[in-house]
Every structure is written in structure tokens, then in C-alpha cells.
Coordinates of C-alpha atoms in Angstrom, one line a residue:
M2 CA 0.0 0.0 0.0
S3 CA 1.4 3.4 -0.9
N4 CA 1.2 6.6 1.0
N5 CA 0.5 9.6 -1.2
N6 CA 1.6 12.1 1.5
Q7 CA 5.1 10.7 2.1
P8 CA 7.8 13.5 2.4
S9 CA 9.8 14.1 -0.7
L10 CA 13.1 13.7 1.2
F11 CA 12.5 9.9 0.9
P12 CA 12.8 9.3 -2.8
A13 CA 11.6 5.9 -4.1
R14 CA 14.3 3.2 -4.4
T15 CA 14.4 0.6 -7.2
V16 CA 14.0 -3.0 -6.2
S17 CA 17.7 -3.6 -6.6
E18 CA 18.5 -0.6 -4.4
L19 CA 16.1 -1.9 -1.8
V20 CA 17.7 -5.4 -1.9
E21 CA 21.1 -3.8 -1.5
A22 CA 19.9 -1.7 1.5
I23 CA 18.4 -4.8 3.1
D24 CA 21.7 -6.7 2.7
D25 CA 23.6 -3.8 4.3
L26 CA 21.0 -3.7 7.1
T27 CA 21.4 -7.4 7.6
K28 CA 25.1 -7.0 8.1
E29 CA 24.6 -4.1 10.5
I30 CA 22.1 -6.1 12.6
Q31 CA 24.5 -9.1 12.8
E32 CA 27.3 -6.8 13.8
L33 CA 25.2 -5.2 16.5
Y34 CA 24.0 -8.5 17.7
C35 CA 27.4 -10.1 18.0
Q36 CA 29.5 -7.2 19.4
D37 CA 28.3 -7.6 23.0
D38 CA 26.0 -9.3 25.4
I39 CA 23.3 -6.7 25.5
P40 CA 19.9 -8.4 24.6
F41 CA 17.5 -7.1 22.0
A42 CA 13.9 -6.2 22.9
V43 CA 11.8 -5.9 19.8
G44 CA 8.6 -3.9 20.1
W45 CA 6.1 -5.9 18.0
S46 CA 2.4 -4.8 17.7
G47 CA 1.4 -7.1 14.8
G48 CA 1.3 -4.2 12.3
K49 CA 3.3 -3.7 9.1
D50 CA 6.3 -1.7 10.6
S51 CA 6.9 -3.9 13.6
T52 CA 6.5 -7.0 11.5
T53 CA 9.1 -5.7 9.1
I54 CA 11.7 -5.0 11.8
L55 CA 11.1 -8.4 13.6
Q56 CA 11.4 -10.1 10.2
L57 CA 14.7 -8.3 9.5
I58 CA 16.1 -9.2 12.9
W59 CA 15.0 -12.8 12.7
N60 CA 16.4 -13.4 9.2
A61 CA 19.7 -11.6 10.1
V62 CA 20.3 -13.7 13.3
A63 CA 19.1 -16.9 11.6
A64 CA 21.9 -16.5 9.0
L65 CA 24.5 -16.6 11.8
P66 CA 26.1 -19.9 12.9
H67 CA 24.3 -21.6 15.8
E68 CA 27.2 -21.0 18.2
K69 CA 26.8 -17.2 17.7
R70 CA 23.1 -17.1 18.5
N71 CA 23.7 -16.8 22.2
K72 CA 22.0 -13.5 23.0
K73 CA 18.3 -13.3 23.9
I74 CA 15.9 -11.5 21.6
Y75 CA 12.8 -10.5 23.6
V76 CA 9.7 -9.8 21.5
I77 CA 7.4 -7.5 23.5
T78 CA 3.8 -7.1 22.6
N79 CA 1.4 -5.1 24.8
D80 CA -2.3 -5.9 25.1
T81 CA -4.3 -3.0 26.5
L82 CA -7.3 -5.4 26.9
V83 CA -9.3 -3.0 24.7
E84 CA -7.6 -3.7 21.4
N85 CA -9.5 -4.1 18.2
P86 CA -10.6 -7.7 18.6
I87 CA -9.7 -8.7 15.0
V88 CA -6.1 -7.4 15.5
S89 CA -5.9 -8.9 19.0
S90 CA -6.8 -12.3 17.8
W91 CA -4.3 -12.0 14.9
V92 CA -1.6 -11.0 17.4
R93 CA -2.2 -13.9 19.8
K94 CA -2.2 -16.5 17.1
S95 CA 1.0 -14.9 15.6
L96 CA 2.8 -15.1 19.0
E97 CA 1.9 -18.8 19.3
Q98 CA 3.4 -19.3 15.8
M99 CA 6.4 -17.3 16.7
K100 CA 7.1 -19.3 19.9
V101 CA 6.8 -22.7 18.0
A102 CA 9.0 -21.5 15.1
A103 CA 11.7 -20.1 17.4
E104 CA 12.0 -23.4 19.2
S105 CA 12.1 -25.5 16.0
Q106 CA 14.6 -23.1 14.3
N107 CA 16.8 -22.9 17.4
M108 CA 16.4 -19.2 17.5
P109 CA 17.0 -17.2 20.8
I110 CA 13.6 -15.5 20.5
E111 CA 11.2 -15.2 23.4
P112 CA 7.7 -13.6 22.8
H113 CA 6.2 -11.8 25.8
L114 CA 2.7 -10.4 26.1
T115 CA 2.3 -7.6 28.7
Y116 CA -0.9 -6.4 30.3
P117 CA -1.9 -3.5 32.5
P118 CA -2.7 -4.6 36.1
A119 CA -6.4 -4.8 37.0
K120 CA -6.3 -1.5 38.9
D121 CA -5.1 0.3 35.8
T122 CA -7.2 -1.1 33.0
F123 CA -9.5 1.0 30.9
W124 CA -12.7 -0.4 32.5
S125 CA -11.4 -0.3 36.0
C126 CA -10.6 3.4 35.6
L127 CA -13.7 4.4 33.6
I128 CA -16.4 2.1 35.2
G129 CA -14.7 1.6 38.6
K130 CA -13.3 5.1 39.4
G131 CA -15.5 7.0 37.0
Y132 CA -12.8 8.6 34.9
P133 CA -14.4 10.3 31.9
A134 CA -13.7 9.0 28.4
P135 CA -10.1 10.1 27.5
R136 CA -9.6 13.4 25.8
N137 CA -6.4 15.2 24.7
R138 CA -6.5 17.3 27.9
F139 CA -7.1 14.3 30.1
R140 CA -5.2 11.5 28.3
W141 CA -5.2 9.1 31.3
C142 CA -5.1 5.9 29.2
T143 CA -1.7 5.9 27.5
E144 CA 0.4 5.9 30.7
R145 CA -1.7 3.2 32.4
L146 CA -2.5 0.9 29.5
K147 CA 0.7 1.2 27.4
I148 CA 3.7 2.8 29.0
K149 CA 3.6 1.2 32.4
P150 CA 3.3 -2.5 31.3
A151 CA 6.0 -2.2 28.6
D152 CA 8.3 -0.2 30.9
S153 CA 7.8 -2.7 33.7
F154 CA 9.0 -5.5 31.4
I155 CA 11.9 -3.5 30.1
R156 CA 13.1 -2.7 33.6
E157 CA 13.0 -6.4 34.4
V158 CA 15.2 -7.1 31.4
I159 CA 17.7 -4.3 32.4
R160 CA 17.7 -5.6 36.0
S161 CA 18.6 -9.1 34.7
N162 CA 21.1 -8.1 32.0
G163 CA 22.3 -4.7 32.9
E164 CA 21.4 -3.1 29.6
V165 CA 19.0 -3.6 26.7
I166 CA 18.7 -2.5 23.0
M167 CA 15.1 -1.6 22.2
V168 CA 14.3 -2.3 18.5
L169 CA 11.4 -0.2 17.2
G170 CA 9.6 0.2 13.9
T171 CA 9.4 4.0 14.0
R172 CA 9.7 5.7 10.6
K173 CA 10.1 9.3 9.6
A174 CA 7.9 8.9 6.6
E175 CA 4.8 8.1 8.7
S176 CA 4.2 11.8 9.3
T177 CA 5.8 15.2 9.4
T178 CA 5.3 15.3 13.2
R179 CA 7.0 11.9 13.5
A180 CA 10.0 13.0 11.4
T181 CA 10.3 16.2 13.5
N182 CA 10.3 14.2 16.8
M183 CA 12.9 11.8 15.5
A184 CA 15.1 14.6 14.4
K185 CA 15.1 16.0 17.9
H186 CA 16.4 12.7 19.2
R187 CA 19.4 12.7 16.9
E188 CA 21.4 14.5 19.6
W189 CA 21.4 11.2 21.5
R190 CA 22.7 9.2 18.4
V191 CA 25.5 6.7 19.1
R192 CA 25.8 5.5 15.5
D193 CA 23.5 5.2 12.4
R194 CA 20.0 4.3 13.6
L195 CA 21.1 3.8 17.2
N196 CA 20.3 6.3 20.0
T197 CA 20.7 6.4 23.7
N198 CA 17.4 6.5 25.5
P199 CA 17.1 9.7 27.5
N200 CA 14.1 8.4 29.4
R201 CA 15.5 5.0 30.4
P202 CA 19.1 4.7 31.7
N203 CA 21.0 1.6 30.5
S204 CA 19.0 1.3 27.3
L205 CA 19.6 2.1 23.6
I206 CA 17.0 2.5 20.9
Y207 CA 17.6 1.0 17.5
L208 CA 15.5 2.2 14.5
P209 CA 16.4 -0.1 11.5
I210 CA 13.7 1.2 9.1
E211 CA 13.6 4.9 10.1
D212 CA 14.2 6.0 6.5
W213 CA 11.9 3.5 4.8
R214 CA 8.9 4.5 2.8
T215 CA 5.5 2.9 3.3
D216 CA 5.6 1.2 -0.2
E217 CA 9.0 -0.2 0.6
V218 CA 7.6 -1.7 3.8
W219 CA 4.9 -3.5 1.9
M220 CA 7.3 -4.5 -0.9
Y221 CA 9.5 -6.2 1.7
L222 CA 6.6 -7.9 3.5
M223 CA 5.2 -9.2 0.2
Q224 CA 8.5 -10.4 -1.4
W225 CA 10.4 -11.8 1.6
E226 CA 8.9 -14.8 3.3
N227 CA 7.9 -14.5 6.9
P228 CA 10.3 -16.6 9.0
W229 CA 7.9 -17.7 11.7
G230 CA 5.2 -18.9 9.3
Q231 CA 2.8 -15.9 9.4
D232 CA 1.2 -15.1 6.0
N233 CA 1.9 -11.4 5.4
K234 CA -0.8 -11.4 2.8
H235 CA -3.3 -11.8 5.6
L236 CA -1.8 -8.7 7.2
L237 CA -2.3 -6.8 4.0
T238 CA -5.9 -7.9 3.8
M239 CA -6.5 -6.5 7.3
Y240 CA -5.1 -3.2 6.3
R241 CA -7.2 -3.1 3.2
G242 CA -10.3 -3.6 5.4
A243 CA -9.7 -0.2 7.1
T244 CA -9.3 3.3 5.8
A245 CA -6.2 4.3 7.9
D246 CA -2.9 2.4 7.5
N247 CA -0.9 3.5 10.6
E248 CA -0.3 0.9 13.3
C249 CA -0.2 1.6 17.0
P250 CA 3.4 1.4 18.1
L251 CA 4.8 -0.1 21.2
V252 CA 4.7 2.9 23.5
I253 CA 7.6 2.9 25.9
D254 CA 7.6 6.5 27.2
T255 CA 5.7 9.8 26.7
T256 CA 7.9 10.8 23.8
T257 CA 6.8 7.7 21.8
P258 CA 3.7 8.8 19.7
S259 CA 0.6 7.0 20.8
C260 CA -2.1 5.8 18.4
G261 CA -3.8 9.0 17.4
D262 CA -5.7 8.3 14.2
S263 CA -4.3 4.9 13.9
R264 CA -5.3 1.6 12.3
F265 CA -4.2 -0.7 15.1
G266 CA -5.6 0.9 18.2
C267 CA -8.1 0.5 21.0
W268 CA -11.8 0.0 20.0
V269 CA -12.8 2.4 22.8
C270 CA -10.5 5.2 21.7
T271 CA -12.2 8.7 22.0
L272 CA -9.0 10.6 21.2
V273 CA -10.0 10.6 17.5
S274 CA -13.2 12.0 16.1
K275 CA -14.3 8.6 14.7
D276 CA -13.0 5.0 14.7
K277 CA -12.8 5.0 10.9
S278 CA -11.0 1.6 10.8
M279 CA -13.7 -0.3 12.7
E280 CA -16.4 1.5 10.7
A281 CA -14.7 0.4 7.5
M282 CA -14.3 -3.2 8.7
I283 CA -18.0 -3.4 9.5
Q284 CA -19.0 -1.7 6.3
N285 CA -16.6 -3.7 4.0
D286 CA -17.1 -7.1 5.4
E287 CA -20.5 -8.6 6.4
E288 CA -18.6 -11.2 8.6
K289 CA -17.4 -8.3 10.8
E290 CA -20.9 -6.8 11.5
W291 CA -20.8 -8.5 14.9
M292 CA -18.5 -5.7 16.0
Q293 CA -21.3 -3.1 15.7
P294 CA -22.1 -3.2 19.5
L295 CA -18.5 -2.2 20.2
L296 CA -18.6 0.7 17.8
D297 CA -21.9 1.8 19.4
I298 CA -20.4 1.9 22.9
R299 CA -17.4 3.8 21.6
N300 CA -19.6 6.4 20.0
E301 CA -21.8 6.7 23.1
L302 CA -18.6 7.5 25.1
D303 CA -17.5 10.1 22.6
V304 CA -19.9 13.0 23.1
D305 CA -19.0 16.7 23.2
D306 CA -20.7 17.4 26.5
D307 CA -21.1 14.7 29.1
R308 CA -21.6 17.0 32.1
D309 CA -25.0 15.5 32.8
K310 CA -23.3 12.1 33.4
R311 CA -20.6 13.4 35.7
D312 CA -20.3 14.6 39.3
F313 CA -20.2 18.4 39.9
R314 CA -17.1 17.9 42.0
R315 CA -13.6 16.5 41.2
I316 CA -12.9 13.0 42.1
Y317 CA -11.5 14.0 45.5
G318 CA -14.8 15.7 46.4
K319 CA -13.9 19.4 45.9
V320 CA -15.6 21.9 43.6
E321 CA -13.1 23.5 41.2
L322 CA -14.0 26.4 38.9
F323 CA -12.6 27.7 35.7
E324 CA -13.2 30.8 33.6
R325 CA -14.4 30.5 30.0
D326 CA -14.2 33.3 27.5
V327 CA -16.7 33.0 24.7
D328 CA -16.9 35.9 22.2
G329 CA -15.5 38.3 24.9
E330 CA -18.0 37.2 27.5
K331 CA -16.5 35.6 30.6
S332 CA -18.3 32.9 32.5
V333 CA -17.3 30.8 35.5
Y334 CA -18.1 27.1 35.4
N335 CA -17.4 24.1 37.6
I336 CA -15.0 21.4 36.3
P337 CA -17.0 18.2 36.1
G338 CA -15.6 15.1 37.9
P339 CA -16.1 11.4 37.5
Y340 CA -19.1 9.6 36.1
T341 CA -22.0 9.3 38.7
K342 CA -23.0 6.0 40.2
K343 CA -25.9 5.8 37.8
W344 CA -23.7 6.2 34.7
R345 CA -20.9 3.9 36.0
E346 CA -23.6 1.2 36.4
T347 CA -24.9 2.1 32.9
W348 CA -21.5 1.7 31.3
L349 CA -21.0 -1.7 33.0
R350 CA -24.4 -2.9 31.8
R351 CA -23.6 -1.7 28.2
V352 CA -20.3 -3.5 28.1
L353 CA -21.7 -6.8 29.5
E354 CA -24.6 -6.6 27.0
A355 CA -22.2 -6.1 24.1
Q356 CA -20.0 -9.0 25.3
T357 CA -23.0 -11.3 25.6
L358 CA -24.3 -10.3 22.2
V359 CA -21.0 -10.7 20.3
R360 CA -20.4 -14.1 21.9
Q361 CA -23.6 -15.1 20.2
T362 CA -23.1 -13.4 16.8
A363 CA -19.4 -13.5 16.2
P364 CA -17.7 -16.1 14.0
E365 CA -17.0 -19.4 15.7
D366 CA -13.3 -18.6 16.3
M367 CA -14.2 -15.3 18.0
R368 CA -17.0 -16.4 20.3
D369 CA -14.7 -16.6 23.3
I370 CA -14.2 -12.9 23.1
T371 CA -13.8 -11.0 26.4
L372 CA -14.5 -7.3 26.5
I373 CA -14.2 -7.1 30.3
T374 CA -12.3 -9.6 32.3
L375 CA -13.3 -11.3 35.6
E376 CA -10.3 -9.6 37.3
E377 CA -11.5 -6.2 36.1
L378 CA -15.0 -6.9 37.3
S379 CA -13.6 -7.8 40.7
E380 CA -11.5 -4.6 40.9
I381 CA -14.5 -2.5 39.9
R382 CA -16.6 -4.1 42.6
R383 CA -13.8 -3.5 45.1
I384 CA -13.6 0.2 44.1
W385 CA -17.4 0.7 44.4
L386 CA -17.5 -1.0 47.8
E387 CA -14.3 0.2 49.4
E388 CA -13.5 3.6 47.7
K389 CA -17.0 4.8 46.7
H390 CA -18.6 3.2 49.8
E391 CA -21.6 2.0 47.7
F392 CA -22.5 -0.8 50.0
D393 CA -25.5 -1.8 47.9
D394 CA -23.0 -4.0 45.9
S395 CA -24.8 -3.6 42.6
L396 CA -22.2 -5.3 40.4
P397 CA -23.1 -8.9 41.0
K398 CA -26.8 -8.1 40.4
I399 CA -26.1 -6.3 37.1
Y400 CA -23.8 -9.1 36.0
E401 CA -26.5 -11.8 36.7
E402 CA -29.3 -9.7 35.1
V403 CA -27.3 -9.3 31.8
T404 CA -25.5 -12.6 31.5
G405 CA -27.9 -14.9 33.3
E406 CA -24.9 -16.2 35.3
V407 CA -23.9 -15.8 39.0
F408 CA -20.9 -13.6 39.4
K409 CA -18.1 -15.5 41.0
D410 CA -15.6 -13.0 42.5
P411 CA -12.0 -14.4 42.5
R412 CA -11.0 -12.0 45.3
P413 CA -10.9 -13.7 48.7
G414 CA -13.5 -12.3 51.1
A415 CA -15.1 -10.1 48.4
G416 CA -18.6 -9.0 49.2
N417 CA -18.5 -9.8 53.0
Q418 CA -20.4 -6.7 53.9
L419 CA -22.5 -6.1 57.0
W420 CA -25.0 -4.1 54.9
G421 CA -26.3 -4.7 51.4
S422 CA -28.9 -3.7 48.8
D423 CA -31.8 -3.9 51.3
E424 CA -30.2 -1.5 53.7
W425 CA -29.2 0.8 50.8
E426 CA -32.9 1.0 49.7
V427 CA -34.0 1.9 53.2
L428 CA -31.3 4.5 53.5
D429 CA -32.2 5.9 50.1
E430 CA -35.8 6.2 51.1
I431 CA -35.0 8.0 54.3
C432 CA -32.6 10.5 52.6
K433 CA -34.9 11.3 49.6
P434 CA -34.8 13.6 47.8
D435 CA -31.4 14.7 49.2
T436 CA -28.8 12.7 47.2
M437 CA -25.9 14.3 49.0
H438 CA -27.3 13.2 52.3
L439 CA -27.4 9.6 51.0
E440 CA -23.8 9.9 49.8
L441 CA -22.7 11.3 53.2
M442 CA -24.4 8.5 55.1
S443 CA -23.0 5.8 52.9
K444 CA -19.5 7.3 53.2
L445 CA -19.7 7.5 57.0
I446 CA -21.0 3.9 57.2
G447 CA -18.4 2.6 54.8
T448 CA -15.6 4.4 56.5
E449 CA -16.7 3.2 60.0
Y450 CA -16.9 -0.4 58.6
Q451 CA -13.4 -0.2 57.2
Y452 CA -11.9 0.9 60.5
H453 CA -14.1 -1.5 62.4
T454 CA -12.2 -4.4 60.8
K455 CA -8.8 -3.0 61.7
S456 CA -6.9 -3.9 64.9
R457 CA -6.1 -0.2 65.4
R458 CA -8.5 2.7 64.7
I459 CA -5.9 5.4 64.4
G460 CA -7.0 7.9 61.7
V461 CA -10.7 7.2 61.9
Y462 CA -11.7 10.7 63.0
D463 CA -9.7 12.3 60.1
A464 CA -11.3 9.9 57.7
L465 CA -14.8 10.7 58.9
E466 CA -14.0 14.5 58.8
K467 CA -13.1 14.1 55.1
C468 CA -16.5 12.6 54.5
F469 CA -18.1 15.7 55.8
E470 CA -15.8 18.0 53.8
S471 CA -16.7 16.4 50.5
S472 CA -20.4 15.4 51.0
S473 CA -22.1 17.5 53.7
R474 CA -23.3 20.3 51.5
S475 CA -25.9 20.3 48.8
Q476 CA -24.7 20.9 45.3
E477 CA -26.1 24.5 45.5
K478 CA -24.3 25.3 48.7
A479 CA -21.1 23.6 47.6
M480 CA -21.1 25.8 44.4
E481 CA -21.8 28.9 46.4
N482 CA -18.9 28.1 48.7
A483 CA -16.5 27.6 45.8
H484 CA -17.5 30.9 44.2
Y485 CA -17.1 32.7 47.5
K486 CA -13.6 31.4 47.9
R487 CA -12.7 32.3 44.4
E488 CA -14.0 35.8 44.8
M489 CA -12.3 36.3 48.2
K490 CA -9.0 35.0 46.8
A491 CA -9.3 37.4 43.8
A492 CA -10.1 40.3 46.0
A493 CA -7.1 39.5 48.3
T494 CA -4.8 39.3 45.3
D495 CA -6.0 42.6 44.0
G496 CA -5.8 44.2 47.4
D497 CA -9.5 45.2 47.1
V498 CA -10.4 45.9 50.8
A499 CA -13.9 47.0 50.0
A500 CA -14.7 43.7 48.2
I501 CA -13.2 41.7 51.0
K502 CA -15.4 43.5 53.5
Q503 CA -18.5 43.1 51.4
L504 CA -17.8 39.4 50.9
T505 CA -17.2 38.9 54.6
W506 CA -20.4 40.8 55.5
G507 CA -22.3 38.6 53.1
M508 CA -20.9 35.5 54.7
M509 CA -21.9 36.6 58.1
K510 CA -25.4 37.6 57.0
Y511 CA -26.0 34.5 54.8
P512 CA -23.6 31.9 56.2
T513 CA -22.8 29.1 53.8
I514 CA -19.3 28.3 55.1
T515 CA -17.4 28.7 58.4
P516 CA -13.8 29.6 58.9
D517 CA -13.1 26.0 59.9
D518 CA -14.6 24.9 56.6
E519 CA -12.4 27.2 54.6
D520 CA -9.3 26.0 56.4
G521 CA -10.3 22.4 56.0
E522 CA -10.6 22.5 52.2
N523 CA -7.6 24.6 51.3

């Protein structure tokens, strides 16, 4: 596949020139491999660029005598657990092929699949903690889902071997932005295509195809046989099924570009305006129509204004304000926080419904698909019970209603609560219509229960005080309090004594806060 927007500084090479460049690159790889004991770690996502570099490395090392193949080559693939299911299935099968082929060919290659821990997964953060769908200004997903798992494995390799050479399929021709970023990194260059890694001591970054064009990548994949038995024509078919043709690279730090408008990315990604690749897959192939429920969820998450679904406070319980200037008119708004209990439960139900449906409608080889794992469900339940203090324990009920199965929590002692859904309903009835009163009562009860199970109750009063700080006011009073503090701070900064006196007099006449409140929340 060609890229019509490739920079002109990468002129097309003839087939003979490309063959000569590959021969030179093979010698370079062999020299780099044999010169020391530093292991390679190849970032492989299953896409065209990472497949090209792995194929180059594999073929170069395979051409060496057996006695010289004594240095490990780790193949690192990261699964965010929300990958496009077609690509995820392809990657898993390829890793199995890779492992078998490496053993049969006596190659020192070890495939490794990394995952984010349950506490950091997409659904644990969004459904459990209530994090809103990622946006460019709140891109909480990349660090948790990609950087941490890959970085954790790389650190283990460095700890065991002292150093590591990261082999990545980054190319300048992918975009002007990518070329600019790579140019900045040339100051850390050790030799051609080899840089020190400023973000990870004791590691180098090797970029064997940094100057390759997209058409050269495809020419190589189509003309050179895949050494671990994967059919590269199937890879081409997958790309043809989507409109975009950029893969999602192995992200090892914040300088590595994330997916953006990529082909091989997360099916829940809201950092792009549309998931054009999944839309194209569904539109171009009737056999992929079963993915429509996933696309529907992604589109439901990606709305311009979701304030009606979110708390009026930040996740730590404090009202924060910001000033917006629209056409010269300034207005002050509160910054919305996490999804409310109702919407966290709604998203859980939607994901479980989609999972149940696709297991019934997907092709036979995809019917074991898992959109949300048992470990994630257990973590979400823990967050709701222990951090949100929602002792009605609604997750098992929702799970059984949607799937028809009893939820079996793998966490020891999970769900051993003194109070449950019956008590929640009674408390809800008593507190109606004051939702903040219900929240305060549930937090106080949950906090007391947590300390009740401890051998020492040191800190219980501070914890209970925090419950009052975040939940004792109605939304109206909490907003008034935030505006008062903002105006008082602005008046103090400006030295406006008259404004301070007026605000102080207003507080005394119409008290909504006390001096202790103000001290407690700053």
C-alpha cells in the first residue's frame, strides 16, 4: 500500500536498491547482535512496521552460525485489553506461531505479552473510578495501558542483563510530526539508527527502518517470506479492510507517539473523532458486522458534552471552577468530575450486554471474546465498595441480570459486607430527595466499617471528617462556597479591601461556610 503524503526527502528506491539496502542492514544487525551481550527487545504490535523489523532481525540472526546465536531477543507485545478484537486475535495467534517457530529453528527469541494490572485497565478506571472517556486534555489511558506495562518488562530485562537495546519500527515517513520528533532525538545518536534512550538509563533505541517509505515496507513484506510462518498477505488484507494504515506502536515513554488516528488501536478510543478503521471493517465485510455493538459503545462514550453524566465535584470531592471566555463574555463554570453512580452502572451494563451479544453473533473462532475480564469486574466491585462506599454492591446483580450467570468473584472475602442492597434501599428512602445526604451517610457507614475491621483505629476521625468536607453540602451550597472562595482570593490578590469587607459581611449575614470549613478545604 502506498502513502501519497510521504515526504519528498524519501525518494523511491528501485527493487535492486532496496535489496542492497536490506543486505547492508542485515550485516549491520548481525554486527550489533554479535558485538556484546546486550539483549535485543523488539517492540512488536502485529502491524506492518513492527513485523518488518522483527522479520529483518529474525532473518539476520538466523543467518548466523548456531554458536553465535547466544544472545536473547525478547519480542514485547502489549495488550491494553481493549484492542481491536480482530487485531488482538491475529496478534495472539502470531505469538503462538512465533514461539513454536523459534523453538524449531533454534532461535533465541522469546515472545512476551504484557498487560496493564487490573487496577489500571480501561474499564477499572472508567467504570470503577468513574474517569471520563479520554480526551487530549485528560489522556489518562496511555500511561496506564501502554507505558507502564511495557516499561515494567523493560526494567526487568535491564535488571537481569544490565542493559537492553530496544528495536522499534518508527519511521520518519509516517508523518511530518514523527519526522520532527525523530530529528530532535538525533542529539542522542551513538551511530547510524542507534540512539541512547534519555528516558531510560542503560538502554539504547535501534531504528532499523527509520528512513523507509511505506511502499518499501509493503514490498519487503510481500516479497520476503515470513520466518515464523505468518502469512503477510493476511496482514495486507487486514489493512485493506480499514481506511487508515498506521499501526499503533509499542509505547515505551511519553515521547513515543501513541495511536492518534491509527489503524491498530483500542476500540474504545475517544482521542479521535471517529473510529474509521472499525467503521470500515464493519462496512466492507459482512462477517465483521458483529463488532457493531463495540462501535456503538465507543460512539456513546465520545460525546462533546457529558456534564449530565458526571459529578459536579472533582474525584477528590472538591468543587473547582474555571473561567471560560466565549466571544468576549467571561463565565465561570465548575469542572465536572467522575461519572456518577448511575452512569458507571450504565456503562457496566452496556459492556456486558455487548459482550453477551458478540459471543452469540461473532464467527465461531471469535465467540470466546472477552470485553471485560473477571479480574477487572472484581476490581470494579472493590472500588465501588471500598472507595466509593456504595454498599448496595450492585455489580453482581447487574452481571447476573445481563449474563444470566452468577458472578463468582475471585478475590478472597469479596462481598463480605454487613450491609447490602436492602439496607441501601432503606437509607435511600430515608434520605430522599437529598442525594448528598445519601452519599454522606454511605461514606460514613463505609468508613466506619473499614476501620471496624482494623486492629487499630488510628485515623478514623480524620477519615470521617473528610466525608463531611466532601459530602455534607448540597450541590447548590457547595457551588456557592466555591464561588465565595474564588471571589475572596481574587479580592485579596488585587488588594480590594472593600470587596473583602462586602464578601465577609455577606458570609456573616447569609452563612454558607465557616472559617473552619475554609481552612479544612484549602
